[in-house]
Amino acid sequence: MTLMENLFENLRLELRRGCLTLAVLLQLREEHYGYTLRKALAVRGMEIDENTLYPLLRRLEAQGLLTSEWREEEKRNKRFYRLSAEGAPVLELLLAEWQSLNAAIETIRQQGKGE
Amino acid sequence: MEALERYLEAVGRHLRGGRREDIVAELRANLEAQLDDKQAELGRPLTTQEAEAWLKQLGAPLQMAARYQAQRYLIGPEIFPIYWLVMERALGWAAVIYAVVSLVLLATETPNAQSVVDALVRLPGVLLWVAAWVTLIFALIEYGAARDPQKWQGLAEQAACFPKAEFAARQRSGRHGKRRRTLAHAVAEAVFGFLFLVWLLLIPQHPWLMMGPGAAVWKALPYALAPVWMTFYWWVVAAHAVQLAWLCVELARGTWQKKRGLRLVVVKAIELIPINVLLYAPGQVLLVLRDPGRDGARLSATLNGWNEGLHKAVLVIAILVAAQIVWTLVNLVWMRGRGEAK
């Protein structure tokens, strides 16, 4: 990997970090367990490694943004996650922030094109 | 599958705390579901090589387990700039102090190339010790911050104390307003306090550390310090050790930025003890003759004069320290009255 590729990779990871949390919270408006959540996100273009997603779920739950319960499905015990009542307003705020950032970036980009 | 079981077992070994079994069970459920999908896609079970390659993709067990642990730093990004600033200053000052002490040492001995080389060789060790102490103190602060983030919120802002904000705060608080102690200041106090304690402890074996070349002159004089000075010395060491320990506790508890009124009063009160040791020295004798048999007749009158003068000087110092305590107490009460000494 060249220096520039390495730099790009670091910047890309930095950019993705916050977006992953937003994507996970959005997707968990429907109940999922870890693996189906990963698949659901991947289908929608948001690939996340197992060693990032599964610990992230734990952290978000510890922060009170998600709730979870163990349940049997297809003869296997699985831990299902869902957006919590406390997490819903936080998600709305994050979404508004995301949209505002997105709009700002787009405005700046268009401005740059015009000049 | 054996490879998966081995992987999960290895992850479990690296996990800490009571959540270990829960995390492993959840990881097993997720990975087994993923494995089922892979095998259904292939229409056959994974071979051992394929399974191992898949597990390798997940990351090493240690890495996987580490992701489940809370992120920990020896010194976190919030404190690091202050740590670096203190480290630079502490190392700079340590190098200067070491250079001065070495020069004094070389001046009092017969200088030769070997002693200069020895002094230079010892320098990295001294700097390493200072760096280790600074790092240890900041690691303790980081540990405290991780345990009680509320108390340490905005640590960097408080610690950095931007000059303009500080100036404005002083302007607002008027001439009685005092600068709040910054974290950098508190840590520097601890580091130099420790160095000062080491210096104090070395004085009995190496008097030149205090007197410089005067130590040789002192040895040649017919007078010597009375034994009461050793008691005085140990009380000074104890007073400084208490002060240093207090500061370390403040750093560990995150209360370093608070006003130091009470500490000042206690420290001054402790300082009164060694002064009183001298004040109430047996027979008010602070100096004795090295050889009374030889010099007794000739110097006893001078010696009495010295002892009388020294006793009066100690008395004046005791009064000044007592007055300082009273002044600090009055200030404390006055500030409390204004609601500042919180």
XYZ file of C-alpha atoms in Angstrom:
457
model
C 0.000 0.000 0.000
C 1.443 3.363 -1.000
C 1.605 6.313 1.392
C -1.375 8.001 -0.279
C -3.402 4.788 -0.262
C -2.606 4.368 3.407
C -3.622 7.965 4.098
C -6.856 7.483 2.160
C -7.610 4.281 4.092
C -7.138 6.058 7.423
C -9.351 8.964 6.348
C -11.966 6.553 5.004
C -12.074 4.652 8.290
C -12.380 7.907 10.205
C -15.239 9.014 7.965
C -17.033 5.670 8.264
C -16.744 5.369 12.043
C -19.620 7.672 12.934
C -21.690 6.562 9.960
C -21.607 2.934 11.132
C -23.296 3.827 14.405
C -25.972 5.763 12.548
C -26.541 2.900 10.087
C -26.767 0.335 12.906
C -29.240 2.433 14.895
C -31.356 3.017 11.783
C -31.369 -0.657 10.845
C -32.255 -1.659 14.389
C -35.607 0.057 14.216
C -36.348 -3.547 13.198
C -35.209 -6.324 15.473
C -32.093 -8.264 14.403
C -29.458 -10.497 15.865
C -25.822 -9.819 15.009
C -25.455 -11.882 11.860
C -28.760 -10.909 10.215
C -28.041 -7.271 11.034
C -24.683 -7.578 9.282
C -26.343 -9.150 6.258
C -29.108 -6.514 6.187
C -26.548 -3.716 6.278
C -24.385 -5.385 3.612
C -27.371 -5.743 1.273
C -27.925 -1.981 1.633
C -24.291 -1.202 0.827
C -22.913 -0.889 4.339
C -20.392 -3.688 4.824
C -19.152 -4.028 8.408
C -16.593 -6.508 9.733
C -17.730 -8.916 12.414
C -15.086 -7.706 14.841
C -16.421 -4.155 14.479
C -20.157 -4.781 14.435
C -20.623 -7.257 17.279
C -18.660 -5.269 19.882
C -20.376 -2.067 18.625
C -23.768 -3.616 19.453
C -22.582 -4.284 23.004
C -21.328 -0.719 23.406
C -24.544 0.816 22.078
C -26.532 -1.392 24.414
C -24.344 -0.389 27.368
C -25.007 3.243 26.428
C -28.752 2.568 26.590
C -29.383 3.169 22.881
C -30.303 -0.478 22.223
C -32.140 -3.160 24.131
C -31.491 -6.853 23.718
C -32.902 -10.217 24.655
C -31.846 -13.831 24.263
C -34.363 -15.868 22.304
C -34.414 -19.206 20.550
C -34.704 -19.153 16.786
C -34.117 -22.110 14.471
C -33.128 -24.224 17.478
C -30.369 -21.762 18.429
C -30.235 -19.190 21.159
C -29.561 -15.757 19.693
C -29.314 -12.302 21.104
C -31.745 -9.959 19.399
C -31.212 -6.212 19.429
C -33.624 -3.349 18.886
C -33.502 0.430 19.145
C -34.493 1.391 22.701
C -37.005 4.033 23.731
C -34.069 6.202 24.862
C -32.215 5.526 21.613
C -35.059 6.692 19.307
C -34.767 10.445 20.017
C -30.966 10.201 19.901
C -31.259 8.574 16.480
C -33.506 11.421 15.299
C -30.939 13.964 16.464
C -28.085 12.078 14.822
C -30.068 11.776 11.614
C -30.750 15.525 11.586
C -27.048 16.132 12.192
C -26.133 13.767 9.380
C -28.536 15.479 6.968
C -27.216 18.893 7.933
C -23.616 17.752 7.406
C -24.526 16.161 4.108
C -26.268 19.342 2.927
C -23.330 21.474 4.044
C -20.827 19.267 2.209
C -22.974 19.349 -0.915
C -23.276 23.144 -0.748
C -19.521 23.501 -0.352
C -18.959 21.087 -3.232
C -21.354 22.951 -5.527
C -19.777 26.269 -4.543
C -16.372 24.886 -5.499
C -17.730 23.806 -8.891
C -19.220 27.257 -9.546
C -15.968 29.123 -8.914
C -16.859 -27.428 14.181
C -13.557 -27.888 15.947
C -11.809 -24.846 14.421
C -14.678 -22.567 15.454
C -14.692 -24.010 18.989
C -10.954 -23.438 19.281
C -11.382 -19.873 18.025
C -14.187 -19.124 20.502
C -12.244 -20.663 23.350
C -9.244 -18.473 22.484
C -11.438 -15.350 22.353
C -12.900 -16.288 25.748
C -9.424 -16.604 27.247
C -8.669 -12.984 26.302
C -11.925 -11.568 27.631
C -12.087 -10.135 31.136
C -14.913 -9.634 33.564
C -18.227 -11.357 34.157
C -19.506 -10.909 30.586
C -17.113 -13.463 29.132
C -19.589 -16.346 28.753
C -22.335 -14.085 27.442
C -20.065 -12.575 24.795
C -18.746 -15.969 23.694
C -22.291 -17.372 23.482
C -23.414 -14.438 21.337
C -20.357 -14.677 19.116
C -20.952 -18.429 18.728
C -24.577 -17.855 17.653
C -23.524 -15.230 15.082
C -20.603 -17.222 13.690
C -22.575 -20.479 13.536
C -25.319 -18.718 11.566
C -22.675 -17.308 9.235
C -21.133 -20.770 8.880
C -24.532 -22.277 8.044
C -24.960 -19.715 5.270
C -21.503 -20.395 3.882
C -22.086 -24.169 3.870
C -25.537 -23.806 2.310
C -23.995 -21.662 -0.419
C -21.308 -24.283 -1.098
C -23.680 -27.220 -0.659
C -21.125 -28.982 1.560
C -19.360 -28.515 4.875
C -16.262 -26.295 4.926
C -12.953 -28.132 4.853
C -10.582 -27.533 7.759
C -8.433 -25.251 5.584
C -11.453 -23.241 4.439
C -12.718 -22.936 8.005
C -9.336 -21.766 9.231
C -9.081 -19.220 6.395
C -12.549 -17.902 7.269
C -11.702 -17.612 10.969
C -8.453 -15.892 10.064
C -10.487 -13.256 8.241
C -12.366 -12.488 11.456
C -9.121 -11.364 13.051
C -6.911 -12.905 15.711
C -8.791 -13.996 18.884
C -6.877 -11.411 20.903
C -7.972 -8.662 18.496
C -11.574 -9.850 18.542
C -11.607 -9.946 22.362
C -9.928 -6.529 22.579
C -12.764 -4.970 20.576
C -15.175 -5.988 23.329
C -13.131 -4.278 26.041
C -13.557 -0.616 26.819
C -10.954 1.451 24.994
C -8.092 2.110 27.362
C -5.123 4.390 27.165
C -2.081 4.722 29.311
C -2.339 8.425 28.543
C -5.365 9.427 26.490
C -5.565 12.017 23.707
C -7.221 14.592 25.974
C -4.387 14.611 28.492
C -1.560 13.851 26.069
C -0.765 17.472 25.028
C -0.387 18.457 28.696
C 1.664 15.331 29.366
C 3.974 16.224 26.509
C 4.322 19.820 27.692
C 5.132 18.751 31.252
C 7.513 16.079 29.978
C 9.453 18.600 27.889
C 9.732 21.023 30.782
C 10.547 18.378 33.379
C 13.272 16.871 31.205
C 14.651 20.313 30.404
C 14.793 21.329 34.048
C 16.160 17.956 35.134
C 18.957 18.291 32.574
C 19.747 21.828 33.786
C 19.707 20.812 37.466
C 21.818 17.752 36.717
C 24.307 19.859 34.751
C 24.610 22.387 37.602
C 25.014 19.650 40.239
C 27.586 17.837 38.090
C 29.552 21.036 37.518
C 29.588 21.757 41.264
C 30.680 18.175 41.901
C 33.444 18.421 39.314
C 34.574 21.747 40.739
C 34.887 20.319 44.259
C 36.761 17.240 43.083
C 39.925 17.007 41.065
C 38.426 17.167 37.590
C 39.489 14.490 35.147
C 38.176 13.134 31.880
C 36.751 10.020 33.544
C 34.528 11.981 35.969
C 33.188 14.088 33.079
C 32.416 10.923 31.099
C 30.787 9.352 34.186
C 28.582 12.407 34.643
C 27.522 12.287 30.994
C 26.834 8.544 31.140
C 24.601 9.028 34.207
C 22.494 11.723 32.491
C 20.256 9.387 30.391
C 19.451 7.388 33.550
C 18.425 10.532 35.430
C 16.274 11.708 32.516
C 14.715 8.254 32.245
C 13.735 8.421 35.929
C 12.147 11.842 35.472
C 10.298 10.645 32.359
C 9.110 7.537 34.237
C 7.754 9.655 37.106
C 5.978 12.081 34.788
C 4.464 9.148 32.890
C 3.400 7.396 36.100
C 1.670 10.518 37.400
C -0.172 11.065 34.109
C -1.107 7.380 33.902
C -2.684 7.737 37.373
C -4.576 10.794 36.167
C -5.791 8.895 33.098
C -6.869 6.006 35.324
C -8.826 8.420 37.532
C -10.388 10.046 34.467
C -11.469 6.652 33.088
C -13.079 5.717 36.410
C -14.875 8.993 36.977
C -15.345 10.798 33.639
C -17.865 13.291 35.121
C -15.308 14.702 37.486
C -12.712 14.965 34.741
C -14.981 16.414 32.079
C -13.311 19.212 30.159
C -9.984 18.333 31.701
C -7.979 19.604 28.765
C -9.743 22.969 28.791
C -9.214 23.418 32.518
C -5.654 22.209 32.345
C -4.640 24.254 29.339
C -6.044 27.465 30.849
C -5.832 29.666 27.765
C -3.925 32.819 28.685
C -6.685 35.149 27.448
C -9.388 33.369 29.448
C -7.130 33.320 32.460
C -6.437 37.032 32.077
C -10.142 37.798 31.732
C -10.907 35.678 34.810
C -8.276 37.559 36.783
C -9.660 40.878 35.588
C -13.113 39.817 36.736
C -12.000 38.577 40.115
C -10.094 41.790 40.810
C -6.766 42.059 42.581
C -7.640 39.345 45.090
C -8.343 36.830 42.315
C -5.692 34.109 42.207
C -4.779 31.873 39.313
C -6.318 28.436 39.563
C -3.742 25.712 39.530
C -3.524 24.033 36.137
C -2.930 20.299 35.717
C 0.463 21.029 34.141
C 1.349 23.127 37.173
C 0.169 20.454 39.617
C 2.096 17.666 37.855
C 5.206 19.833 37.616
C 4.862 20.489 41.369
C 4.702 16.727 41.999
C 7.700 15.926 39.783
C 9.879 18.697 41.190
C 8.599 17.922 44.686
C 9.879 14.387 44.244
C 13.225 15.606 42.896
C 13.467 18.026 45.827
C 12.788 15.168 48.268
C 15.562 13.096 46.664
C 17.855 16.108 46.904
C 16.964 16.555 50.594
C 17.663 12.895 51.331
C 21.075 13.089 49.660
C 22.246 16.121 51.646
C 23.544 14.264 54.778
C 25.878 12.148 52.621
C 26.695 14.927 50.161
C 26.605 18.317 51.938
C 27.990 20.020 48.830
C 24.536 19.547 47.278
C 23.355 22.319 49.607
C 26.481 24.337 50.261
C 28.353 23.814 47.008
C 32.072 24.546 47.372
C 31.207 26.092 50.781
C 30.962 22.533 52.168
C 34.750 22.267 52.137
C 35.056 25.640 53.903
C 32.464 24.594 56.495
C 34.440 21.446 57.302
C 37.495 23.564 57.973
C 35.680 25.790 60.516
C 35.977 25.003 64.234
C 32.164 24.993 64.560
C 29.756 22.142 63.866
C 25.978 21.834 63.891
C 24.426 20.626 67.142
C 22.689 17.183 67.026
C 19.299 18.950 67.194
C 19.778 19.844 63.524
C 19.355 16.166 62.562
C 15.953 16.139 64.285
C 15.185 19.382 62.459
C 16.311 17.812 59.157
C 14.057 14.760 59.505
C 11.067 16.951 60.350
C 11.754 18.987 57.202
C 11.897 15.764 55.166
C 8.644 14.566 56.768
C 6.921 17.915 56.137
C 7.921 17.808 52.496
C 6.889 14.151 52.146
C 3.447 14.976 53.593
C 3.086 17.880 51.168
C 4.094 15.671 48.223
C 1.768 12.843 49.293
C -1.098 15.326 49.649
C -0.468 16.627 46.141
C -0.358 13.059 44.743
C -3.688 12.279 46.428
C -5.160 15.474 44.932
C -3.920 14.413 41.506
C -5.294 10.892 41.877
C -8.678 12.229 43.074
C -8.803 14.905 40.401
C -9.058 17.737 42.956
C -5.809 19.447 41.996
C -7.556 22.498 40.540
C -9.253 23.394 43.806
C -8.034 26.239 45.977
C -5.178 25.174 48.200
C -6.018 27.180 51.292
C -6.425 24.253 53.668
C -3.316 22.519 52.339
C -1.297 25.698 52.770
C -2.443 26.039 56.381
C -1.636 22.399 57.187
C 1.744 22.557 55.442
C 2.664 25.783 57.218
C 1.555 24.242 60.523
C 3.791 21.210 59.847
C 6.653 23.562 58.964
C 6.287 25.067 62.430
C 7.328 21.740 63.989
C 10.968 21.730 62.759
C 11.230 25.441 63.550
C 10.049 24.688 67.086
C 12.573 21.869 67.322
C 15.284 24.495 66.821
C 13.547 27.066 68.985
C 13.404 24.679 71.943
C 16.828 23.104 71.358
C 18.404 21.959 74.657
C 20.183 24.960 76.136
C 19.353 26.877 72.925
C 22.532 25.372 71.529
C 22.496 25.222 67.738
C 26.243 25.315 67.131
C 28.932 23.377 68.965
C 32.709 23.277 68.773
C 34.283 20.465 66.770
C 37.101 20.208 69.270
C 36.032 21.771 72.596
C 39.279 20.706 74.268
C 41.344 22.625 71.782
C 39.094 25.630 71.043
C 36.895 25.839 74.177
C 38.763 28.576 75.985
C 39.393 30.624 72.857
C 35.999 30.389 71.125
C 33.351 29.738 73.789
C 32.355 33.430 74.044
C 32.015 33.682 70.229
C 30.090 30.436 70.186
C 27.641 31.747 72.791
C 27.160 34.864 70.673
C 26.453 32.741 67.583
C 23.955 30.575 69.471
C 22.186 33.623 70.891
C 21.949 35.202 67.412
C 20.758 31.988 65.796
C 18.121 31.505 68.505
C 16.780 35.020 67.847
C 16.758 34.364 64.078
C 14.798 31.120 64.594
C 12.377 32.978 66.860
C 11.786 35.605 64.143
C 11.230 32.842 61.536
C 8.763 31.083 63.858
C 6.837 34.337 64.322
C 6.797 34.939 60.554
C 5.525 31.426 59.808
C 2.855 31.733 62.516
C 1.833 35.091 61.043
C 1.639 33.478 57.581
C -0.678 30.792 58.961
C -2.921 33.413 60.532
C -2.889 35.432 57.293
C -3.790 32.334 55.217
C -6.591 31.478 57.642
C -7.947 35.050 57.510
C -7.831 34.910 53.690
C -9.620 31.566 53.689
C -12.389 32.859 55.935
C -12.646 36.031 53.830
C -12.832 34.063 50.558
C -15.415 31.700 52.012
C -17.402 34.764 52.971
C -17.306 35.791 49.302
C -18.158 32.239 48.252
C -14.873 31.788 46.337
C -13.193 29.064 48.339
C -15.137 26.145 47.029
